[in-house]
CSV table of C-alpha atoms in Angstrom, one decimal:
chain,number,residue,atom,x,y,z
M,224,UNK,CA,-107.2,-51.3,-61.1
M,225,UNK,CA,-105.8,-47.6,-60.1
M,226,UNK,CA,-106.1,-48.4,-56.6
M,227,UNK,CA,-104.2,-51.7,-56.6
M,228,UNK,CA,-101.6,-50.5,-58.8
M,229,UNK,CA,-101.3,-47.6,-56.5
M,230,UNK,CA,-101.1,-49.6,-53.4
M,231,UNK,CA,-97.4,-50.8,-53.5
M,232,UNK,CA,-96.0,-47.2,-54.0
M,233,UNK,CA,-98.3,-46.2,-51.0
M,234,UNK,CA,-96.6,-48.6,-49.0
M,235,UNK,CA,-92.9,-48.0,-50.0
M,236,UNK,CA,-93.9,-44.0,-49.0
M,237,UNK,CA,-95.3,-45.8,-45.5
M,238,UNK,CA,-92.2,-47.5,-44.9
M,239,UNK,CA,-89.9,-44.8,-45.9
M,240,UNK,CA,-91.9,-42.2,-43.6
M,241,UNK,CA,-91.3,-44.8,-40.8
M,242,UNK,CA,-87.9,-45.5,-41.4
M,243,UNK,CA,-87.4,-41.9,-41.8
M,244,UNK,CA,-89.4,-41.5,-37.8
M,245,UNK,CA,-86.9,-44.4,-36.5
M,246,UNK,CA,-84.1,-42.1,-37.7
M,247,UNK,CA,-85.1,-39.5,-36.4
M,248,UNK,CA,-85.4,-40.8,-33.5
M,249,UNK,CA,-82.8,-42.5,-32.4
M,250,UNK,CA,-80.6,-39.0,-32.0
M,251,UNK,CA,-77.4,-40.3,-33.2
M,252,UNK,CA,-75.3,-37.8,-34.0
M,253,UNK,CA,-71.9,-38.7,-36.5
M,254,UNK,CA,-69.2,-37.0,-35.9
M,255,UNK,CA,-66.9,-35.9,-39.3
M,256,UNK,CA,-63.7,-38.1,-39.9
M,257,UNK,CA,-62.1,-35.2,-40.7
M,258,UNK,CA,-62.2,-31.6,-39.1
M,259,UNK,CA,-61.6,-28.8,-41.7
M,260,UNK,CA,-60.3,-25.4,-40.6
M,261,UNK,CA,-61.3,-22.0,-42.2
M,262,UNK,CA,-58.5,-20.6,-44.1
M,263,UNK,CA,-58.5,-16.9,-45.2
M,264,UNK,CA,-58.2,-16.6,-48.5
M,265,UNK,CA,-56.3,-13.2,-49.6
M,266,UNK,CA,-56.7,-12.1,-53.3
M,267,UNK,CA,-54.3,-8.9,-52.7
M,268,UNK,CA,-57.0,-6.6,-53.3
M,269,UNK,CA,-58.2,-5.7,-49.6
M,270,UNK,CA,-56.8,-2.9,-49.1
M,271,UNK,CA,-58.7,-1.4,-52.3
M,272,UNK,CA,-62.1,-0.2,-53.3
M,273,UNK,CA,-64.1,-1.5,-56.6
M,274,UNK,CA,-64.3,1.5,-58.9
M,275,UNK,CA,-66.5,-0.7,-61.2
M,276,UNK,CA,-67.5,-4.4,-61.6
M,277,UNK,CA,-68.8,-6.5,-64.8
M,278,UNK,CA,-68.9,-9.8,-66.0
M,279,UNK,CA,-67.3,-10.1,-69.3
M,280,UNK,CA,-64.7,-12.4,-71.6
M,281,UNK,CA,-61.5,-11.1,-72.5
M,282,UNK,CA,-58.9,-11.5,-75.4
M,283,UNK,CA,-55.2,-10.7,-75.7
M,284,UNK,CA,-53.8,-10.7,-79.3
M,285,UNK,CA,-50.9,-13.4,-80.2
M,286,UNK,CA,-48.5,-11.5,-82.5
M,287,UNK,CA,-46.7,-14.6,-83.7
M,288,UNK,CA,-50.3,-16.1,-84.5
M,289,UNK,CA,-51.3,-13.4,-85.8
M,290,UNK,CA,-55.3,-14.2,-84.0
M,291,UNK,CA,-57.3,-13.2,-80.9
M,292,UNK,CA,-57.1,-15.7,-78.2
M,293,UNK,CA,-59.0,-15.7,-75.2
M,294,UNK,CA,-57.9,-14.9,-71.6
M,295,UNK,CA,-60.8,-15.9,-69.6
M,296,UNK,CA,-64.4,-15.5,-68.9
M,297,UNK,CA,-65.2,-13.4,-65.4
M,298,UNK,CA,-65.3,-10.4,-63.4
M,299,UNK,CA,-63.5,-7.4,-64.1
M,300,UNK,CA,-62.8,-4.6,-61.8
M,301,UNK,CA,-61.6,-1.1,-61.5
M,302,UNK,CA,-59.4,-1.0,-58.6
M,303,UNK,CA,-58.7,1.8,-56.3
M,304,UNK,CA,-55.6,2.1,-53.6
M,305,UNK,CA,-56.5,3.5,-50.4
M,306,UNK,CA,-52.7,4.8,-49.5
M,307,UNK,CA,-51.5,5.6,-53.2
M,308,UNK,CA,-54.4,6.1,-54.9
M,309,UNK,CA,-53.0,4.7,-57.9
M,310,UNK,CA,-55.8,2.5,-59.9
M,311,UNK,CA,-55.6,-0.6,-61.8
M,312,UNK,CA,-57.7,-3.0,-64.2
M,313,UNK,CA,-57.6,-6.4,-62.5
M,314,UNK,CA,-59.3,-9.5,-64.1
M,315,UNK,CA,-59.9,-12.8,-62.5
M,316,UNK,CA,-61.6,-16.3,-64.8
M,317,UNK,CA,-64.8,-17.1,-62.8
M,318,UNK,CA,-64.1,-19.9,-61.4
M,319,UNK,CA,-60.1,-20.7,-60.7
M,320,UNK,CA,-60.2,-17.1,-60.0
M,321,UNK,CA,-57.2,-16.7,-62.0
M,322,UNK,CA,-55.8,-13.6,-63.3
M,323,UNK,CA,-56.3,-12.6,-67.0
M,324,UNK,CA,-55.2,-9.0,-67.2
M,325,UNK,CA,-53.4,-6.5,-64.3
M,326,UNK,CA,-52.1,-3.3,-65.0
M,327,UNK,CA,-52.3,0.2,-64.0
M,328,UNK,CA,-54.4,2.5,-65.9
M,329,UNK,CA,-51.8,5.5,-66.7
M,330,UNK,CA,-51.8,8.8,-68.3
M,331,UNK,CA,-52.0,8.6,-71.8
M,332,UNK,CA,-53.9,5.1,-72.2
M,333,UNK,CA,-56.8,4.9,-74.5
M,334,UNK,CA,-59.6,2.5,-74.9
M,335,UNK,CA,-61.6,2.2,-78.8
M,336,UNK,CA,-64.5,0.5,-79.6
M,337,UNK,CA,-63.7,-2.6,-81.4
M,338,UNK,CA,-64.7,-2.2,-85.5
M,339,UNK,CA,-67.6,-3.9,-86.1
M,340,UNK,CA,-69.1,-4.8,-82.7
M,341,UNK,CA,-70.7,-2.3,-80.0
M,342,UNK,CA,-70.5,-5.0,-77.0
M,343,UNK,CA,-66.4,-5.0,-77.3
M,344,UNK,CA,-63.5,-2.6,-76.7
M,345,UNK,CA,-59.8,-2.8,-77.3
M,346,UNK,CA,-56.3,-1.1,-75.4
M,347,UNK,CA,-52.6,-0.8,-75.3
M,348,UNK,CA,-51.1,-2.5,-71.3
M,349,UNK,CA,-48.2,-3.0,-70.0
M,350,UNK,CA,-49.7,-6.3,-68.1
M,351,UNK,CA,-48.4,-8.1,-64.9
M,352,UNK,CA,-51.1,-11.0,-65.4
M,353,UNK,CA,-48.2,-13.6,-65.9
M,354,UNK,CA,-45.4,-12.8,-63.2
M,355,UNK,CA,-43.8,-10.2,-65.8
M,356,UNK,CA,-44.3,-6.7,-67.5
M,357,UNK,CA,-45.3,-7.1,-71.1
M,358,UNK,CA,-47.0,-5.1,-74.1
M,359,UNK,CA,-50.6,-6.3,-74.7
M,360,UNK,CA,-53.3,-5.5,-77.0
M,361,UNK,CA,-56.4,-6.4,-75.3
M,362,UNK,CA,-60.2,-6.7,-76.4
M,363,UNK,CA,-63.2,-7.1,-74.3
M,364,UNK,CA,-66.3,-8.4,-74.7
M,365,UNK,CA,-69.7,-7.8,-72.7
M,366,UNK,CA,-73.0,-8.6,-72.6
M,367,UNK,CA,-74.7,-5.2,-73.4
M,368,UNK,CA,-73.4,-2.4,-75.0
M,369,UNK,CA,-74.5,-0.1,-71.8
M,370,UNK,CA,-71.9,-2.8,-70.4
M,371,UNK,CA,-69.1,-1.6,-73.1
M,372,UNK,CA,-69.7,1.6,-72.9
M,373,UNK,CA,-70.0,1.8,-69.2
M,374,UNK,CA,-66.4,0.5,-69.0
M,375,UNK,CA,-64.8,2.4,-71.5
M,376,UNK,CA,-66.4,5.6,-69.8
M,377,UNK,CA,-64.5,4.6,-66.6
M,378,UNK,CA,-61.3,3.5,-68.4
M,379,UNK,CA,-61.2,7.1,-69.9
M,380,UNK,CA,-61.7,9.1,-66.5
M,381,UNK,CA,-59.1,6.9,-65.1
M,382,UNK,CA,-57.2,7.7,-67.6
M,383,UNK,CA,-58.0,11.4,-67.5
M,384,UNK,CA,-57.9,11.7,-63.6
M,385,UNK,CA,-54.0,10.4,-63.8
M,386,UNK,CA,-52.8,13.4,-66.4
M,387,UNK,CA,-54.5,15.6,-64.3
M,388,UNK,CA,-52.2,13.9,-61.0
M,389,UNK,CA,-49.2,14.3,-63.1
M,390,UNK,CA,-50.2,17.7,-64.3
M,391,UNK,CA,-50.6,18.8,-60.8
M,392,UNK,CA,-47.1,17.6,-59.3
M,393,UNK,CA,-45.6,18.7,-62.5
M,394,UNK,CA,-46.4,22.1,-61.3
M,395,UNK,CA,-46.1,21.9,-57.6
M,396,UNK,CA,-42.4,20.6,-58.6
M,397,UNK,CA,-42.0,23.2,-60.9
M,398,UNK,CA,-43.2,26.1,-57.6
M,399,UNK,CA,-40.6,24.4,-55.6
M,400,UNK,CA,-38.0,25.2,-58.0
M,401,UNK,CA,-38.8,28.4,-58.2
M,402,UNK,CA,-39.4,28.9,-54.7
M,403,UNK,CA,-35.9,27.7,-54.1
M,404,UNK,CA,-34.4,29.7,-56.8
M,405,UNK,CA,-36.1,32.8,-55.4
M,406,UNK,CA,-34.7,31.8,-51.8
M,407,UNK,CA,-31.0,31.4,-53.1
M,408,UNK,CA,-31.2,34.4,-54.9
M,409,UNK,CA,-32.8,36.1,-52.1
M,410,UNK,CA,-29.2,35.2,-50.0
M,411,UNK,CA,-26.5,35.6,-52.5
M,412,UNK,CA,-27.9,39.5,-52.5
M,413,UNK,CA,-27.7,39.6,-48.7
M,414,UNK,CA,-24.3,38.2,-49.3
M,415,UNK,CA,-23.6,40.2,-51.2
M,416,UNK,CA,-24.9,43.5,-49.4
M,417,UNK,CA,-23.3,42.2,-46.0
M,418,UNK,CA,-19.6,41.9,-48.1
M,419,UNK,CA,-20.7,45.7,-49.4
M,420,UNK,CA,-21.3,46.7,-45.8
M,421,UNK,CA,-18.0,45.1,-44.6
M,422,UNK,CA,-15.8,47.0,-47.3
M,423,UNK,CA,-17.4,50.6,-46.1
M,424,UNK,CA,-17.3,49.5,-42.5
M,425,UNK,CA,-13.3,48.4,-43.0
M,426,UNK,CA,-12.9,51.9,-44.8
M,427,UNK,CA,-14.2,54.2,-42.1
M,428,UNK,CA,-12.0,51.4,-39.7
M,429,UNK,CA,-9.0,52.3,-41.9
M,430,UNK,CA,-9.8,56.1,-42.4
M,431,UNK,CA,-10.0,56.7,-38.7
M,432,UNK,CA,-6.7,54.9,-37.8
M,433,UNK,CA,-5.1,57.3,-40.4
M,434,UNK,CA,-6.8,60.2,-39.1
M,435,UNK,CA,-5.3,59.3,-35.1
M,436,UNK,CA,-2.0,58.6,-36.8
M,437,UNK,CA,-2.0,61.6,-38.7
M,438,UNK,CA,-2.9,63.7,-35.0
M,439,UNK,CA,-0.2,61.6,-33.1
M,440,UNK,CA,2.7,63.0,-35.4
M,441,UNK,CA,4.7,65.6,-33.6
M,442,UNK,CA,4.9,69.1,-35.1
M,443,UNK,CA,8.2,70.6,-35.8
């Protein structure tokens, strides 16, 4: 009874197999109706370098709500200019690729571990994600806690590398200044010594035309 019941799937593989042979074939080739053209796709971020790169969800806070809500599960990345050097925090939603958080990572900005979880972080941005500079509070959310604290490591030098920048050019500025200062002051006393020169050299001018005017008056 196996071997009958069998039999009519054995022969619908046969047939298929041979239909599958015809097709194969006959060497027809189909050509598309329609002929799609590679587009490059630019995401603005080719002329940096990925400083750091993990999948995680983030949250903004809504004042007026007075709740979390979230941004967007995806990548985020620390990004690095090539010309400026600046760096900023750049997150796009897995799939739309959307942007949920871009802003520079300045001076002075610090990231905390959120109260009561290990896997999530919070920080102060002036974000750019919608089109327009505005204050968020931001938490994010990973997978591991080797994740968390592997970002917040990163968002810290970032942060520390920039007040050092800032440091820096606050003092080369503050050489110039002097340096110019030194270099003005440096020619108002040659000025000065060249007008002190003058004065004795118009003296001895003025002492030896008295002298010859003195010699030219007749005796009597």
């Amino acid at each position: 009874m196996a071997s009958i019941s069998n039999e009519p799937e054995r022969e619908h593989r046969d047939e298929e197999e041979s239909g599958a042979n015809e097709d194969e074939d006959t060497g027809a080739q189909v050509a598309p109706i329609v002929r799609l053209e590679e587009v490059a796709v630019t995401t603005g971020e080719e002329d940096e370098d990925t400083l750091l790169d993990l999948k995680s969800k983030l949250y903004r806070f809504d004042k007026d709500g007075s709740q979390w809500k979230e941004r967007g599960a995806g990548t985020v990345k620390f990004l690095k200019h090539r010309d400026s050097g600046k760096i900023r925090l750049v997150m796009r939603q897995s799939k739309t690729l959307k942007i949920c958080a871009n802003h520079l990572v300045r001076s002075g900005m610090s990231v905390q571990e959120h109260a009561g979880n290990d896997k999530s972080c919070v920080w102060h941005a002036r974000d750019f994600s919608d089109g327009e500079l505005k204050d968020e509070l931001f938490c994010i959310r990973f997978a591991s806690v080797e994740n968390c604290k592997a970002f917040m490591q990163k968002f810290k030098e970032v942060a520390e590398s920039e007040e050092e920048k800032e440091e820096s050019k606050d003092a080369s500025d503050t050489a110039g200044l002097l340096e110019k200062l030194t270099v003005e002051e440096k020619e108002t006393e040659e000025k000065a010594v060249e007008k002190t020169e003058g004065k004795e050299e118009n003296k001895k001018s003025e002492a030896v035309e008295d002298k010859k005017t003195e010699e030219s008056v007749p005796s009597t």
